[in-house]
């Protein structure tokens, strides 16, 4: 069989080209660190890697939403911490203003202090997250949620919250109405207040003695003062009860239907103190405005001072309790965010592992293959150079 020089030459060139292509592929794999650099390298592995990449990108997008919620909730929790500190300072000022030895001017000084703290509290309630979103705006977080007008502070936001676009319902805002204007009035179950008070008596905030005996009715304690003999009667929803003409003792609790209230001082004839069911609509700003007005009122007697002090201290305590409740909810949200972040980290790692398994490169094996291919390419190159010299002229010369 005759093998022509041209055929040998073509075979050498083909071998050289194939080995050069294989060497280039191996070199590209070493450079990129990937076994599959294009779909044609391994269609099945490329599709698997593409699915893993899509899952990883989706996880990253979800993580950004979770991070946004974490930032908002951290700022909201910090704001409620500041609000609690301000409310505590307001409470201390109210306690000081209730000192019986204080003069009207000293009470006015405490009123000025409370008014300043109230303005700071409003600033906290209208705090933003740094990107123009109001933390306590609820579902309308693009404008200030609390408006200070002539009639007092009103909520201009929308109840509820805006959630981040993630798999978990993680909020970006806090319901401002729930945080600042939804504390329960009075002691949380009922509210005590003087309806008619011309004497020198005041009522405390009361307490529940037997929850199972509560009726949900409204009550009135009506006093009779005849020739210095003071008695009282209890009305239920305006109607008389079995409690009638009971001798009154200052500072002794008056108990009925699971409720207890203590009247102190000397009531005048026909003085009346009402006990009505509590409602979840306490506006802390309105309560503070009323407290400032009361402290600025001169020539009040001891009973009037004690009555207003008890009422507004109860309002501040209720607001602090509600604030703490909402703050706890935010803390739980931050815990959920930590858990969500952990799950997303696991998902990201799983996607990266799956992607690496599909298109990743065994570097040790790849280096060995590259060296083998390089040796083969060098051999093919030498063979090609020898074939090039196979001509009659080489033998003649």
XYZ file of C-alpha atoms in Angstrom:
397
model
C 0.000 0.000 0.000
C 1.356 3.354 -0.974
C 0.992 6.199 1.455
C 1.589 9.501 -0.186
C 3.464 12.343 1.411
C 0.392 14.558 1.035
C -1.782 12.124 3.009
C 0.777 11.952 5.778
C 0.982 15.716 5.804
C -2.826 16.081 6.068
C -3.018 13.519 8.871
C -0.331 15.352 10.797
C -2.133 18.669 10.375
C -5.445 17.153 11.498
C -3.835 15.634 14.561
C -2.129 18.913 15.354
C -5.386 20.863 15.054
C -7.309 18.392 17.246
C -4.658 18.412 19.931
C -4.394 22.179 19.803
C -8.193 22.448 20.229
C -8.150 20.023 23.162
C -5.263 21.934 24.722
C -7.142 25.241 24.315
C -10.245 23.735 25.928
C -8.210 22.445 28.862
C -6.475 25.789 29.217
C -9.849 27.607 29.203
C -11.165 25.278 31.897
C -8.115 25.969 34.075
C -8.529 29.707 33.524
C -12.267 29.845 34.378
C -12.172 27.058 36.951
C -15.253 25.536 35.301
C -15.691 22.294 33.403
C -18.690 23.653 31.465
C -18.104 27.076 29.944
C -20.824 26.905 27.291
C -23.925 24.794 26.749
C -22.251 22.798 23.988
C -19.647 21.502 26.445
C -22.278 19.471 28.325
C -25.943 20.381 27.629
C -27.362 18.453 30.598
C -24.857 19.884 33.068
C -25.320 23.382 31.621
C -29.091 23.175 32.145
C -28.589 21.960 35.705
C -26.140 24.786 36.411
C -28.582 27.321 34.938
C -31.353 26.126 37.252
C -29.010 26.332 40.227
C -27.956 29.855 39.221
C -31.602 30.957 38.935
C -32.296 29.567 42.420
C -29.256 31.393 43.784
C -30.336 34.701 42.211
C -33.849 34.260 43.604
C -32.361 33.650 47.048
C -30.251 36.802 46.739
C -33.328 38.865 45.801
C -35.241 37.465 48.772
C -32.298 38.218 51.039
C -32.356 41.865 49.918
C -36.031 42.071 50.905
C -35.254 40.444 54.259
C -32.403 42.906 54.806
C -34.771 45.810 54.106
C -37.208 44.475 56.705
C -34.394 43.966 59.192
C -33.217 47.552 58.740
C -36.744 48.942 59.171
C -37.537 46.829 62.220
C -34.205 47.655 63.856
C -34.922 51.374 63.417
C -38.506 50.945 64.653
C -37.343 49.045 67.729
C -34.800 51.774 68.444
C -37.484 54.460 68.014
C -39.815 52.715 70.456
C -36.935 52.434 72.899
C -36.451 56.210 72.640
C -40.204 56.710 73.098
C -40.214 54.558 76.229
C -37.377 56.639 77.668
C -39.311 59.852 76.949
C -42.495 58.451 78.514
C -40.520 57.479 81.601
C -39.228 61.057 81.902
C -42.793 62.344 81.472
C -43.979 60.008 84.201
C -41.288 61.233 86.575
C -42.309 64.832 85.863
C -45.972 64.012 86.579
C -45.085 62.301 89.833
C -43.094 65.376 90.857
C -45.983 67.670 89.882
C -48.274 65.700 92.196
C -46.230 66.816 95.205
C -48.658 68.575 97.545
C -46.025 71.100 98.583
C -45.491 72.379 95.025
C -46.669 75.846 94.114
C -48.541 76.667 90.909
C -45.358 78.070 89.376
C -43.480 74.872 90.157
C -46.248 72.853 88.516
C -46.087 75.117 85.474
C -42.382 74.369 85.239
C -43.183 70.644 85.180
C -45.885 71.330 82.575
C -43.312 73.046 80.355
C -41.004 70.070 80.748
C -43.785 67.635 79.813
C -44.742 69.777 76.805
C -41.149 69.674 75.545
C -40.943 65.920 76.013
C -44.287 65.551 74.247
C -42.877 67.370 71.187
C -39.861 65.054 71.196
C -42.242 62.094 71.405
C -44.088 63.350 68.309
C -40.776 63.613 66.451
C -40.026 59.990 67.297
C -43.502 58.951 66.114
C -42.794 60.612 62.733
C -39.299 59.111 62.374
C -38.140 57.909 58.949
C -35.879 55.055 57.891
C -33.427 57.258 55.963
C -34.974 56.437 52.581
C -38.120 58.542 52.939
C -40.321 55.824 54.464
C -42.049 56.642 57.750
C -41.562 53.804 60.211
C -44.993 54.184 61.841
C -46.998 55.040 58.719
C -48.584 51.603 58.431
C -49.798 51.072 54.875
C -49.339 54.763 53.980
C -45.674 55.295 54.775
C -44.959 57.985 52.180
C -46.066 60.894 54.396
C -45.845 61.823 58.068
C -48.331 59.603 59.944
C -49.010 61.998 62.832
C -50.283 65.534 62.312
C -50.150 68.071 65.136
C -53.094 70.391 64.512
C -55.151 72.768 66.624
C -57.370 69.959 67.885
C -54.431 67.769 68.862
C -52.403 65.042 67.217
C -54.231 62.834 64.712
C -53.139 59.737 62.811
C -52.882 60.383 59.071
C -51.451 57.009 58.072
C -53.244 53.752 57.317
C -53.624 50.937 59.852
C -51.700 47.772 59.088
C -48.218 47.316 57.691
C -46.308 47.038 54.422
C -44.605 43.673 53.968
C -41.344 42.977 52.172
C -41.489 40.941 48.954
C -40.188 37.751 50.503
C -41.504 34.289 51.203
C -42.211 35.259 54.817
C -44.554 38.144 55.744
C -41.810 40.405 57.064
C -42.897 44.029 57.637
C -41.245 47.206 56.404
C -43.420 49.478 58.578
C -45.228 49.419 61.922
C -48.887 50.231 62.490
C -48.605 53.666 64.103
C -52.190 53.669 65.348
C -51.610 50.418 67.224
C -48.341 51.692 68.707
C -49.356 55.216 69.721
C -53.148 55.446 69.838
C -54.515 52.028 70.807
C -53.630 51.640 74.464
C -56.540 50.731 76.711
C -57.974 53.562 78.764
C -58.137 53.543 82.550
C -56.693 50.440 84.183
C -57.272 48.356 81.076
C -60.656 46.985 82.185
C -62.589 50.043 83.328
C -62.161 53.797 83.625
C -62.835 55.806 86.759
C -63.690 59.483 86.424
C -65.483 62.170 88.417
C -68.724 63.215 86.705
C -69.840 65.623 89.429
C -67.175 66.695 91.899
C -67.811 69.813 93.962
C -66.340 68.470 97.169
C -62.810 67.519 98.067
C -62.678 63.869 97.042
C -60.972 61.947 94.283
C -61.076 58.371 92.970
C -58.146 56.134 92.057
C -57.882 54.121 88.837
C -59.421 51.071 90.478
C -58.677 47.385 90.011
C -60.348 44.063 89.239
C -60.906 41.793 92.237
C -62.826 38.946 90.546
C -62.616 38.642 86.737
C -65.378 36.025 86.681
C -67.833 38.485 88.256
C -67.380 41.239 85.689
C -70.560 42.268 83.875
C -69.302 44.831 81.366
C -71.833 47.366 82.652
C -71.257 51.016 83.490
C -71.526 52.016 87.133
C -71.893 55.242 89.085
C -70.993 55.853 92.711
C -73.282 58.652 93.944
C -72.636 60.320 97.300
C -75.005 61.893 99.755
C -73.705 64.345 102.348
C -76.340 65.291 104.850
C -75.239 67.216 107.903
C -71.747 65.790 107.595
C -72.945 62.184 107.306
C -71.677 60.813 104.015
C -73.157 57.736 102.363
C -72.965 56.326 98.885
C -75.065 54.295 96.476
C -74.070 52.350 93.377
C -76.008 52.570 90.130
C -75.659 50.002 87.335
C -76.365 51.412 83.865
C -78.292 54.207 85.568
C -80.496 51.897 87.633
C -80.331 51.392 91.386
C -78.688 48.340 92.929
C -78.698 46.675 96.298
C -75.759 48.867 97.311
C -77.516 51.970 98.639
C -77.016 54.269 101.630
C -73.732 52.626 102.606
C -71.660 54.670 105.094
C -68.603 56.164 103.429
C -65.103 55.859 104.859
C -62.341 57.839 103.124
C -59.691 55.590 101.618
C -61.717 52.389 101.998
C -62.239 50.398 98.803
C -65.746 50.230 97.371
C -66.237 46.777 95.840
C -69.019 45.308 93.702
C -69.389 42.917 90.737
C -65.675 42.105 90.646
C -64.628 45.780 90.631
C -62.938 47.876 93.280
C -62.404 51.637 93.437
C -61.150 53.776 96.293
C -62.503 57.260 96.914
C -60.416 59.484 99.185
C -61.377 62.797 100.757
C -64.717 64.380 101.590
C -67.328 64.212 98.786
C -70.015 66.855 98.572
C -73.691 66.032 98.317
C -74.547 64.604 94.844
C -70.917 64.082 93.904
C -70.682 61.246 91.378
C -67.837 59.034 90.175
C -68.394 56.821 87.124
C -66.843 53.483 86.260
C -67.151 52.715 82.544
C -65.697 49.876 80.414
C -62.214 50.525 79.047
C -61.690 51.140 75.341
C -58.607 50.621 73.162
C -58.363 54.164 71.823
C -56.083 56.025 74.206
C -54.302 58.830 72.328
C -51.163 59.459 74.354
C -50.643 62.887 72.793
C -54.153 64.019 73.772
C -53.587 62.713 77.297
C -50.337 64.658 77.569
C -51.968 67.826 76.224
C -54.700 67.501 78.854
C -52.106 66.879 81.558
C -50.201 70.040 80.567
C -53.453 72.035 80.623
C -54.300 70.710 84.088
C -50.835 71.511 85.455
C -51.071 75.055 84.094
C -54.424 75.595 85.840
C -53.876 77.658 89.009
C -55.631 77.536 92.388
C -56.620 73.865 92.250
C -57.347 72.104 95.511
C -55.595 68.958 96.720
C -58.345 66.643 95.490
C -58.289 68.121 91.979
C -54.510 67.805 91.793
C -54.594 64.201 93.006
C -57.440 63.315 90.612
C -55.730 64.683 87.487
C -52.393 63.235 88.525
C -53.905 59.760 88.978
C -55.763 59.937 85.661
C -52.819 61.030 83.547
C -50.300 58.758 85.250
C -52.605 55.865 84.372
C -52.659 57.080 80.751
C -48.868 57.240 80.582
C -48.559 53.786 82.147
C -51.061 52.382 79.637
C -49.173 53.991 76.738
C -45.879 52.583 78.017
C -47.454 49.133 78.294
C -48.822 49.314 74.755
C -45.481 50.567 73.458
C -43.727 47.669 75.150
C -46.212 45.231 73.626
C -45.612 46.526 70.093
C -41.874 46.625 70.750
C -42.026 42.960 71.747
C -43.784 42.168 68.473
C -41.010 43.944 66.592
C -38.454 41.931 68.559
C -40.228 38.721 67.527
C -40.098 39.926 63.927
C -36.348 40.452 64.221
C -36.042 36.884 65.513
C -38.013 35.666 62.502
C -35.714 37.677 60.252
C -32.682 35.973 61.794
C -34.298 32.592 61.142
C -35.174 33.585 57.567
C -31.603 34.737 56.977
C -30.302 31.387 58.204
C -32.653 29.509 55.867
C -31.658 31.692 52.933
C -27.971 31.093 53.664
C -28.642 27.348 53.570
C -30.543 27.659 50.286
C -27.784 29.774 48.765
C -25.143 27.254 49.816
C -27.222 24.386 48.393
C -27.642 26.228 45.072
C -23.947 27.043 44.884
C -23.054 23.428 45.655
C -25.448 22.120 43.004
C -24.083 24.575 40.475
C -20.502 23.674 41.283
C -21.295 19.979 40.983
C -22.798 20.593 37.553
C -20.107 22.775 36.023
C -17.270 22.695 38.528
C -13.766 21.507 37.726
C -11.594 18.993 39.550
C -8.486 21.135 39.536
C -5.998 18.296 40.215
C -7.418 16.158 37.430
C -7.661 19.161 35.112
C -3.975 20.037 35.615
C -2.970 16.448 34.919
C -5.132 16.360 31.764
C -3.690 19.657 30.644
C -0.150 18.402 31.030
C -1.011 15.235 29.097
C -2.643 17.256 26.343
C 0.319 19.596 26.239
C 2.682 16.609 25.887
C 0.510 15.189 23.107
C 0.415 18.559 21.361
C 4.196 18.853 21.539
C 4.539 15.343 20.060
C 2.108 16.187 17.279
C 4.013 19.371 16.557
C 7.299 17.476 16.263
C 5.649 14.880 14.041
C 4.320 17.628 11.830
C 7.754 19.216 11.563
C 9.231 15.854 10.514
C 6.552 15.322 7.888
C 7.286 18.746 6.461
C 10.892 17.651 5.783
C 9.848 14.556 3.833
C 10.635 15.725 0.259
C 12.935 14.577 -2.575
C 14.936 17.729 -2.285
C 15.871 16.884 1.298
C 17.295 13.548 0.130
C 19.094 15.085 -2.865
C 20.745 17.668 -0.729
